[in-house]
Amino acid sequence: MTPELAYFLKINVAIALFYAFYRLFFYKDTFFHWRRAALLCFFAISLLYPLLNIQGWVKAHEPMVAMADLYATIILPEQTITPQQEPTMNWQELIILFMKIIYWSGVLVLTTRFLVQLGSIIRLHILCPKSTIQGVRVHLLKKEYGPFSFFHWIFIHPQSHTESEIGEIITHEETHARQHHSVDVLISELMCTFCWFNPFIWLMKREVRGNLEYMADHRVLETGHDSKSYQYHLLGLAHHKAAANLSNSFNVLPLKNRIKMMNKRRTKEIGRTKYLMFLPLAALLMIVSNIEMVARTTEKFAKEVMGQATAQVVAPEPEIATLPELPAEEIQKITAPQDKKIKEVSETQSKSVPDSIVFQVVEEMPDFPGGMQALMEYLSKNVKYPAEAHSAGIQGRVIVSFTVKKDGSIADTKIVRSVAPSLDKEAERVISTMPKWKPGKQRGEVVNVKFTVPVMFRLTGPETPKAEEIKQSDLEEVVVVGYGPKEDSTPDAAGVKTDNEETTFKVVETMPKFPGGTKGLMQYLARSIKYPVIAQEKKQQGKVIIQMVIGQDGSISNVKVLRSVSPALDTEAMRVVSNMPKWEPGLQRGQAVAVEYTLPITFRLQ
């Protein structure tokens, strides 16, 4: 659904609700001027409330955010993307096209009708002779049409009325002219033109026209004219043909309602307070509209981030920071241990997405057989510290990138960050000889996924080196580090002591998880991050790397900036991370432990 269509549907929903509200509370009272104001407010609010942006307020209240997430999950349709698919016209598109043709045909017919009626009034204004009757300037109709007015133009056929009847007509039409009732008529006509398929807009138009006549009738009786003779006069004009419908006609139907309203007892003044009741309804409509916009924005953001890596992800609004493609050396995806065997990929799945497309972010990331712990063990047992580098005291981190193919095989291995030729060669050798992985999936189909693994070579003296220093920016890729010149080195989770003696791990068997997983984390960032105004003015953008500790209870602590961009962006990134809800804590040997986590957040100006 496009934003324009959503806006249009919201207008029509509001009109239906306001009409029901009007009939329930205002229909039978005699506060005609208040009713006029309420009807005009209904039109104005229906047009404006979808445009009022209070998304910031909605995002600041958890119940509203929960409703937005529920709307995005249940109501918004899923859209699938098939790469390199030729555009085709299906039956749904044909139905939509047919409905558009019908709608615009109706608009064209009603617009033509509106212009014809307006032209007929202008023509009468030009052709009819002018005269002054009872001190009022009027246009003299040449045929026996019913009297009417349009703004300050009053049209009457004097020969059809007695002197007293002319006085009633002049008073009636002067009320229309003096109070600018033609504005209400034009607004209701235009609303009917563009919302003609909505039956409630026609009912609302009838209420507008009827209320204007109630006001004019009330004014006639206030000036001293006899009520009974005036009502007989109206009945006598019922058979008169109207010269134009786009006007305030003296004998507009239904006369029965007008006569009943003239004889009705005046409503007590205290009843005016009920006109304030529509304000909560207007506020509710605005809140619901913004919840829908927040849900649509969040869903769009999540779909873009979960989409193809070849398409850059940008914020749906200028003030929201995005999570675009992340450098391999800084991002990792840590998954829970998995003991499932690699499944064979059918040829039909392999052909669904072209081999030329390589993803960096997919819904289901590839996994090493046995999970992260198995990958650590593999690297620890297979990485051999080159004698040349060992004797020369060379150490450091080698970054290796590769592609996990659809069948789980490793291809396109290359060095992203070099330390020394001997270490580079060893790291590339170990990665190239890895067994087949469980392939990644995007929308249920196996795809090629690019991966990056940093391998740390560190001289640790006579001790058996351990696997350590795995960072956890688990948004795109699995990143693990293998160390050690000895083949029999056994990996274990690396932990350090914090100031409060709580062991903080950098890698554990089951890594911490944001409520709702990766998608939930992206949705939280999409609705929480506000692009600082000062950073927008200075055109500051870039990647802020945040480090934090996720405690045993899932709480966030020790938030700090590892890579700074600017004070404003650093502060905003730290604020959002610090306000995160509790995570599912990491587990080591079945016990919850504190885990150090790294999260890159990219601010990009659109």
Short mmCIF file of C-alpha atoms in Angstrom, two decimals, residues 26-386:
data_model
loop_
_atom_site.label_atom_id
_atom_site.label_comp_id
_atom_site.label_asym_id
_atom_site.label_seq_id
_atom_site.Cartn_x
_atom_site.Cartn_y
_atom_site.Cartn_z
CA PHE A 26 -25.46 16.24 17.73
CA TYR A 27 -28.29 15.25 15.42
CA LYS A 28 -31.26 16.30 17.53
CA ASP A 29 -30.11 19.47 19.28
CA THR A 30 -30.79 23.08 18.21
CA PHE A 31 -27.25 24.49 18.49
CA PHE A 32 -27.09 25.15 14.76
CA HIS A 33 -23.98 27.34 14.83
CA TRP A 34 -22.11 24.78 16.95
CA ARG A 35 -23.23 22.03 14.61
CA ARG A 36 -21.93 24.00 11.65
CA ALA A 37 -18.53 24.43 13.33
CA ALA A 38 -18.41 20.73 14.23
CA LEU A 39 -19.22 19.63 10.66
CA LEU A 40 -16.50 21.87 9.22
CA CYS A 41 -14.06 20.58 11.84
CA PHE A 42 -14.91 17.02 10.84
CA PHE A 43 -13.86 17.78 7.25
CA ALA A 44 -10.70 19.59 8.32
CA ILE A 45 -9.60 16.93 10.82
CA SER A 46 -10.27 14.14 8.31
CA LEU A 47 -7.88 15.82 5.86
CA LEU A 48 -5.19 16.83 8.34
CA TYR A 49 -4.90 14.11 10.99
CA PRO A 50 -3.02 11.63 8.73
CA LEU A 51 -0.40 14.35 8.11
CA LEU A 52 0.28 15.21 11.76
CA ASN A 53 3.51 13.55 12.86
CA ILE A 54 3.69 12.50 16.50
CA GLN A 55 5.81 9.41 15.86
CA GLY A 56 8.35 10.57 18.43
CA TRP A 57 5.68 10.57 21.13
CA VAL A 58 4.40 7.16 20.00
CA LYS A 59 7.91 5.66 20.09
CA ALA A 60 8.42 6.99 23.62
CA HIS A 61 5.51 4.93 25.01
CA GLU A 62 5.97 1.18 25.17
CA PRO A 63 2.25 0.27 24.79
CA MET A 64 2.17 2.28 21.54
CA VAL A 65 5.35 0.60 20.32
CA ALA A 66 3.89 -2.82 21.12
CA MET A 67 0.78 -1.98 19.09
CA ALA A 68 2.96 -0.82 16.18
CA ASP A 69 4.94 -4.06 16.28
CA LEU A 70 1.71 -6.08 16.40
CA TYR A 71 0.34 -4.14 13.44
CA ALA A 72 3.55 -4.67 11.45
CA THR A 73 3.57 -8.39 12.21
CA ILE A 74 -0.09 -9.24 11.65
CA ILE A 75 -1.62 -6.67 9.31
CA LEU A 76 1.14 -5.45 7.01
CA PRO A 77 1.59 -7.88 4.12
CA GLU A 78 4.86 -9.64 3.47
CA GLN A 79 6.49 -8.67 0.19
CA THR A 80 8.81 -11.09 -1.52
CA ILE A 81 11.52 -10.05 -3.92
CA THR A 82 12.59 -12.32 -6.75
CA PRO A 83 15.85 -11.11 -8.32
CA GLN A 84 15.98 -10.59 -12.08
CA GLN A 85 12.29 -11.28 -12.59
CA GLU A 86 10.62 -9.87 -15.63
CA PRO A 87 7.71 -7.55 -14.82
CA THR A 88 4.37 -9.24 -15.47
CA MET A 89 0.76 -8.15 -15.20
CA ASN A 90 -1.24 -10.43 -12.90
CA TRP A 91 -4.96 -10.48 -12.12
CA GLN A 92 -4.51 -8.42 -8.92
CA GLU A 93 -2.86 -5.63 -10.87
CA LEU A 94 -5.65 -5.77 -13.42
CA ILE A 95 -8.27 -5.42 -10.70
CA ILE A 96 -6.40 -2.47 -9.19
CA LEU A 97 -6.13 -0.84 -12.61
CA PHE A 98 -9.85 -1.38 -13.23
CA MET A 99 -10.73 0.15 -9.85
CA LYS A 100 -8.53 3.17 -10.60
CA ILE A 101 -10.30 3.70 -13.91
CA ILE A 102 -13.71 3.53 -12.21
CA TYR A 103 -12.63 5.92 -9.44
CA TRP A 104 -11.16 8.56 -11.72
CA SER A 105 -14.14 8.27 -14.07
CA GLY A 106 -16.42 9.08 -11.13
CA VAL A 107 -14.24 12.02 -10.16
CA LEU A 108 -14.30 13.30 -13.73
CA VAL A 109 -18.11 13.05 -13.96
CA LEU A 110 -18.65 14.85 -10.64
CA THR A 111 -16.06 17.51 -11.46
CA THR A 112 -17.83 18.18 -14.76
CA ARG A 113 -21.17 18.39 -12.94
CA PHE A 114 -19.69 20.80 -10.40
CA LEU A 115 -18.27 23.07 -13.09
CA VAL A 116 -21.53 23.03 -15.09
CA GLN A 117 -23.55 24.08 -12.02
CA LEU A 118 -21.05 26.77 -11.13
CA GLY A 119 -21.14 28.02 -14.72
CA SER A 120 -24.95 28.15 -14.71
CA ILE A 121 -24.94 30.35 -11.59
CA ILE A 122 -22.37 32.71 -13.11
CA ARG A 123 -24.41 32.81 -16.32
CA LEU A 124 -27.56 33.78 -14.37
CA HIS A 125 -25.56 36.43 -12.53
CA ILE A 126 -24.54 37.95 -15.86
CA LEU A 127 -27.87 37.66 -17.70
CA CYS A 128 -30.41 38.39 -14.97
CA PRO A 129 -31.42 42.04 -14.44
CA LYS A 130 -30.62 43.53 -11.02
CA SER A 131 -33.03 45.33 -8.76
CA THR A 132 -33.44 46.44 -5.14
CA ILE A 133 -36.26 44.85 -3.16
CA GLN A 134 -36.88 45.87 0.47
CA GLY A 135 -33.46 47.50 0.51
CA VAL A 136 -31.61 44.41 -0.72
CA ARG A 137 -29.87 44.03 -4.09
CA VAL A 138 -31.27 40.95 -5.89
CA HIS A 139 -31.13 39.23 -9.30
CA LEU A 140 -34.51 38.91 -10.98
CA LEU A 141 -35.10 35.45 -12.43
CA LYS A 142 -36.91 35.40 -15.78
CA LYS A 143 -38.50 32.00 -15.18
CA GLU A 144 -40.46 30.62 -12.26
CA TYR A 145 -37.51 29.05 -10.45
CA GLY A 146 -37.27 28.65 -6.70
CA PRO A 147 -35.38 31.43 -4.92
CA PHE A 148 -31.73 30.76 -3.96
CA SER A 149 -28.48 32.48 -3.10
CA PHE A 150 -24.78 31.96 -3.85
CA PHE A 151 -22.45 33.95 -1.61
CA HIS A 152 -23.85 37.53 -1.87
CA TRP A 153 -25.88 36.91 -5.02
CA ILE A 154 -29.60 36.51 -4.24
CA PHE A 155 -31.88 35.24 -7.02
CA ILE A 156 -35.68 35.53 -6.88
CA HIS A 157 -38.70 35.53 -9.18
CA PRO A 158 -40.84 38.30 -7.57
CA GLN A 159 -43.97 37.59 -9.62
CA SER A 160 -44.36 34.18 -7.92
CA HIS A 161 -44.57 35.56 -4.35
CA THR A 162 -46.62 37.91 -2.23
CA GLU A 163 -45.05 40.87 -0.43
CA SER A 164 -44.86 39.02 2.91
CA GLU A 165 -43.40 35.93 1.22
CA ILE A 166 -40.75 38.07 -0.45
CA GLY A 167 -39.84 39.46 2.97
CA GLU A 168 -39.39 35.92 4.32
CA ILE A 169 -37.29 34.95 1.31
CA ILE A 170 -35.07 38.03 1.58
CA THR A 171 -34.46 37.41 5.29
CA HIS A 172 -33.73 33.73 4.65
CA GLU A 173 -31.32 34.29 1.75
CA GLU A 174 -29.63 37.25 3.41
CA THR A 175 -28.79 34.96 6.33
CA HIS A 176 -27.10 32.56 3.91
CA ALA A 177 -25.20 35.40 2.27
CA ARG A 178 -24.16 37.20 5.46
CA GLN A 179 -22.90 34.02 7.18
CA HIS A 180 -21.09 32.74 4.04
CA HIS A 181 -22.97 29.47 3.93
CA SER A 182 -21.84 28.89 0.34
CA VAL A 183 -18.37 28.08 1.68
CA ASP A 184 -19.81 25.06 3.50
CA VAL A 185 -21.66 24.00 0.36
CA LEU A 186 -18.52 24.17 -1.81
CA ILE A 187 -16.43 22.24 0.73
CA SER A 188 -18.99 19.45 0.98
CA GLU A 189 -19.31 19.31 -2.83
CA LEU A 190 -15.54 18.99 -3.28
CA MET A 191 -15.32 16.30 -0.63
CA CYS A 192 -18.08 14.36 -2.39
CA THR A 193 -16.26 14.74 -5.70
CA PHE A 194 -13.09 13.01 -4.48
CA CYS A 195 -14.69 10.59 -1.99
CA TRP A 196 -17.76 9.80 -4.08
CA PHE A 197 -17.60 6.03 -3.40
CA ASN A 198 -17.96 6.62 0.36
CA PRO A 199 -21.68 6.70 1.25
CA PHE A 200 -20.95 8.55 4.50
CA ILE A 201 -19.63 11.61 2.67
CA TRP A 202 -22.99 12.01 0.92
CA LEU A 203 -24.78 11.68 4.25
CA MET A 204 -22.42 14.27 5.71
CA LYS A 205 -23.13 16.61 2.80
CA ARG A 206 -26.87 16.26 3.44
CA GLU A 207 -26.34 17.18 7.10
CA VAL A 208 -24.32 20.26 6.10
CA ARG A 209 -27.00 21.51 3.70
CA GLY A 210 -29.82 20.75 6.12
CA ASN A 211 -28.12 22.53 9.03
CA LEU A 212 -27.60 25.66 6.92
CA GLU A 213 -31.33 25.75 6.22
CA TYR A 214 -32.08 25.29 9.93
CA MET A 215 -29.94 28.37 10.64
CA ALA A 216 -31.67 30.47 8.00
CA ASP A 217 -35.16 29.30 9.09
CA HIS A 218 -34.35 30.12 12.70
CA ARG A 219 -33.28 33.62 11.67
CA VAL A 220 -36.57 34.17 9.79
CA LEU A 221 -38.59 33.28 12.88
CA GLU A 222 -36.35 35.45 15.09
CA THR A 223 -37.16 38.52 12.99
CA GLY A 224 -40.87 38.19 13.81
CA HIS A 225 -42.33 36.35 10.84
CA ASP A 226 -45.25 34.09 11.62
CA SER A 227 -44.13 30.49 11.98
CA LYS A 228 -47.27 28.88 10.56
CA SER A 229 -47.50 31.10 7.45
CA TYR A 230 -43.76 30.61 6.83
CA GLN A 231 -44.15 26.84 6.96
CA TYR A 232 -47.11 26.97 4.52
CA HIS A 233 -45.00 29.16 2.28
CA LEU A 234 -42.27 26.49 2.24
CA LEU A 235 -44.82 23.80 1.39
CA GLY A 236 -46.16 25.93 -1.45
CA LEU A 237 -42.68 26.18 -3.00
CA ALA A 238 -42.01 22.45 -2.87
CA HIS A 239 -42.98 22.01 -6.53
CA HIS A 240 -40.72 24.83 -7.78
CA LYS A 241 -37.75 23.73 -9.85
CA ALA A 242 -34.29 24.80 -8.63
CA ALA A 243 -32.27 26.95 -11.02
CA ALA A 244 -29.00 25.45 -9.72
CA ASN A 245 -28.15 22.83 -7.12
CA LEU A 246 -24.81 24.37 -6.19
CA SER A 247 -26.51 27.04 -4.07
CA ASN A 248 -28.52 27.66 -0.91
CA SER A 249 -32.08 27.11 -2.06
CA PHE A 250 -35.01 28.53 -0.13
CA ASN A 251 -37.10 25.40 -0.66
CA VAL A 252 -34.38 22.79 -0.26
CA LEU A 253 -35.73 19.39 0.78
CA PRO A 254 -36.57 17.63 3.03
CA LEU A 255 -39.12 20.15 4.25
CA LYS A 256 -40.44 17.75 6.88
CA ASN A 257 -37.19 17.96 8.87
CA ARG A 258 -37.11 21.74 8.60
CA ILE A 259 -40.66 22.09 9.88
CA LYS A 260 -39.97 19.66 12.76
CA MET A 261 -36.85 21.60 13.74
CA MET A 262 -38.75 24.94 13.69
CA ASN A 263 -41.31 23.52 16.11
CA LYS A 264 -38.73 21.81 18.31
CA ARG A 265 -38.07 23.06 21.85
CA ARG A 266 -34.69 24.75 22.23
CA THR A 267 -31.95 22.54 23.71
CA LYS A 268 -30.65 23.55 27.14
CA GLU A 269 -27.43 25.57 27.13
CA ILE A 270 -25.57 22.98 29.17
CA GLY A 271 -25.82 20.68 26.16
CA ARG A 272 -23.13 22.66 24.33
CA THR A 273 -20.43 21.00 26.40
CA LYS A 274 -20.95 17.75 24.51
CA TYR A 275 -19.36 19.37 21.44
CA LEU A 276 -16.00 18.98 23.15
CA MET A 277 -16.44 15.22 23.05
CA PHE A 278 -15.19 14.96 19.47
CA LEU A 279 -11.72 16.11 20.54
CA PRO A 280 -10.81 12.73 22.14
CA LEU A 281 -12.03 11.02 18.96
CA ALA A 282 -9.77 13.26 16.86
CA ALA A 283 -6.83 12.56 19.19
CA LEU A 284 -7.47 8.82 18.99
CA LEU A 285 -7.52 8.94 15.20
CA MET A 286 -4.21 10.81 15.17
CA ILE A 287 -2.59 8.29 17.54
CA VAL A 288 -3.81 5.31 15.50
CA SER A 289 -2.58 6.95 12.30
CA ASN A 290 0.89 7.49 13.74
CA ILE A 291 1.00 3.95 15.14
CA GLU A 292 0.32 2.75 11.59
CA MET A 293 3.10 5.00 10.23
CA VAL A 294 5.55 3.82 12.88
CA ALA A 295 4.70 0.20 12.05
CA ARG A 296 5.13 0.83 8.32
CA THR A 297 8.42 2.67 8.84
CA THR A 298 9.78 -0.04 11.14
CA GLU A 299 8.69 -2.83 8.79
CA LYS A 300 10.27 -1.07 5.83
CA PHE A 301 13.48 -0.57 7.78
CA ALA A 302 13.64 -4.21 8.82
CA LYS A 303 12.92 -5.47 5.31
CA GLU A 304 15.64 -3.28 3.82
CA VAL A 305 18.22 -4.43 6.34
CA MET A 306 17.22 -8.08 5.88
CA GLY A 307 17.23 -7.69 2.09
CA GLN A 308 19.98 -8.14 -0.46
CA ALA A 309 23.44 -6.95 0.47
CA THR A 310 23.90 -5.44 -2.96
CA ALA A 311 21.28 -2.80 -2.18
CA GLN A 312 22.34 -0.12 0.29
CA VAL A 313 20.02 0.44 3.26
CA VAL A 314 19.12 4.05 4.01
CA ALA A 315 16.83 5.52 6.61
CA PRO A 316 13.14 5.91 5.71
CA GLU A 317 13.22 9.32 7.39
CA PRO A 318 16.15 11.78 7.72
CA GLU A 319 16.14 11.69 11.51
CA ILE A 320 16.56 7.92 11.86
CA ALA A 321 20.01 6.32 11.79
CA THR A 322 20.38 3.11 9.81
CA LEU A 323 22.32 -0.09 9.95
CA PRO A 324 23.84 -0.42 6.46
CA GLU A 325 26.36 -2.99 5.35
CA LEU A 326 29.03 -3.37 8.02
CA PRO A 327 32.79 -3.94 7.51
CA ALA A 328 33.73 -7.53 8.04
CA GLU A 329 36.45 -6.81 10.57
CA GLU A 330 34.03 -5.21 13.01
CA ILE A 331 30.89 -7.31 12.78
CA GLN A 332 30.20 -10.86 13.75
CA LYS A 333 27.20 -13.09 14.23
CA ILE A 334 27.48 -15.51 17.11
CA THR A 335 25.02 -18.35 16.96
CA ALA A 336 24.04 -21.02 19.45
CA PRO A 337 25.72 -24.43 19.10
CA GLN A 338 24.01 -26.55 16.53
CA ASP A 339 24.46 -30.29 16.13
CA LYS A 340 22.42 -30.72 12.97
CA LYS A 341 24.09 -32.20 9.94
CA ILE A 342 24.43 -30.21 6.73
CA LYS A 343 21.47 -30.83 4.47
CA GLU A 344 21.86 -31.33 0.75
CA VAL A 345 20.61 -28.45 -1.38
CA SER A 346 18.26 -29.35 -4.20
CA GLU A 347 18.88 -28.07 -7.68
CA THR A 348 15.52 -26.31 -7.73
CA GLN A 349 16.53 -24.25 -4.72
CA SER A 350 19.91 -23.49 -6.20
CA LYS A 351 18.39 -22.18 -9.38
CA SER A 352 15.86 -19.92 -7.65
CA VAL A 353 18.48 -17.24 -6.92
CA PRO A 354 21.23 -16.64 -9.53
CA ASP A 355 24.75 -17.72 -8.54
CA SER A 356 26.03 -14.24 -9.35
CA ILE A 357 24.23 -12.76 -6.33
CA VAL A 358 26.21 -12.87 -3.08
CA PHE A 359 24.45 -11.74 0.10
CA GLN A 360 26.07 -10.21 3.15
CA VAL A 361 22.92 -10.20 5.29
CA VAL A 362 20.32 -12.96 5.17
CA GLU A 363 17.50 -14.07 7.40
CA GLU A 364 19.19 -17.37 8.29
CA MET A 365 22.97 -17.04 8.37
CA PRO A 366 25.25 -19.96 7.37
CA ASP A 367 26.65 -22.05 10.19
CA PHE A 368 29.71 -24.20 10.66
CA PRO A 369 28.90 -27.89 11.32
CA GLY A 370 28.39 -28.13 15.06
CA GLY A 371 28.11 -24.39 15.60
CA MET A 372 30.55 -21.81 16.87
CA GLN A 373 32.27 -24.04 19.40
CA ALA A 374 33.04 -26.60 16.69
CA LEU A 375 34.49 -23.86 14.48
CA MET A 376 36.74 -22.72 17.34
CA GLU A 377 37.94 -26.28 17.86
CA TYR A 378 38.60 -26.70 14.15
CA LEU A 379 40.68 -23.53 13.96
CA SER A 380 42.57 -24.31 17.15
CA LYS A 381 43.48 -27.80 15.91
CA ASN A 382 44.37 -26.82 12.38
CA VAL A 383 46.04 -23.42 12.57
CA LYS A 384 49.82 -23.90 12.77
CA TYR A 385 51.99 -20.97 13.71
CA PRO A 386 54.53 -20.56 10.86
#
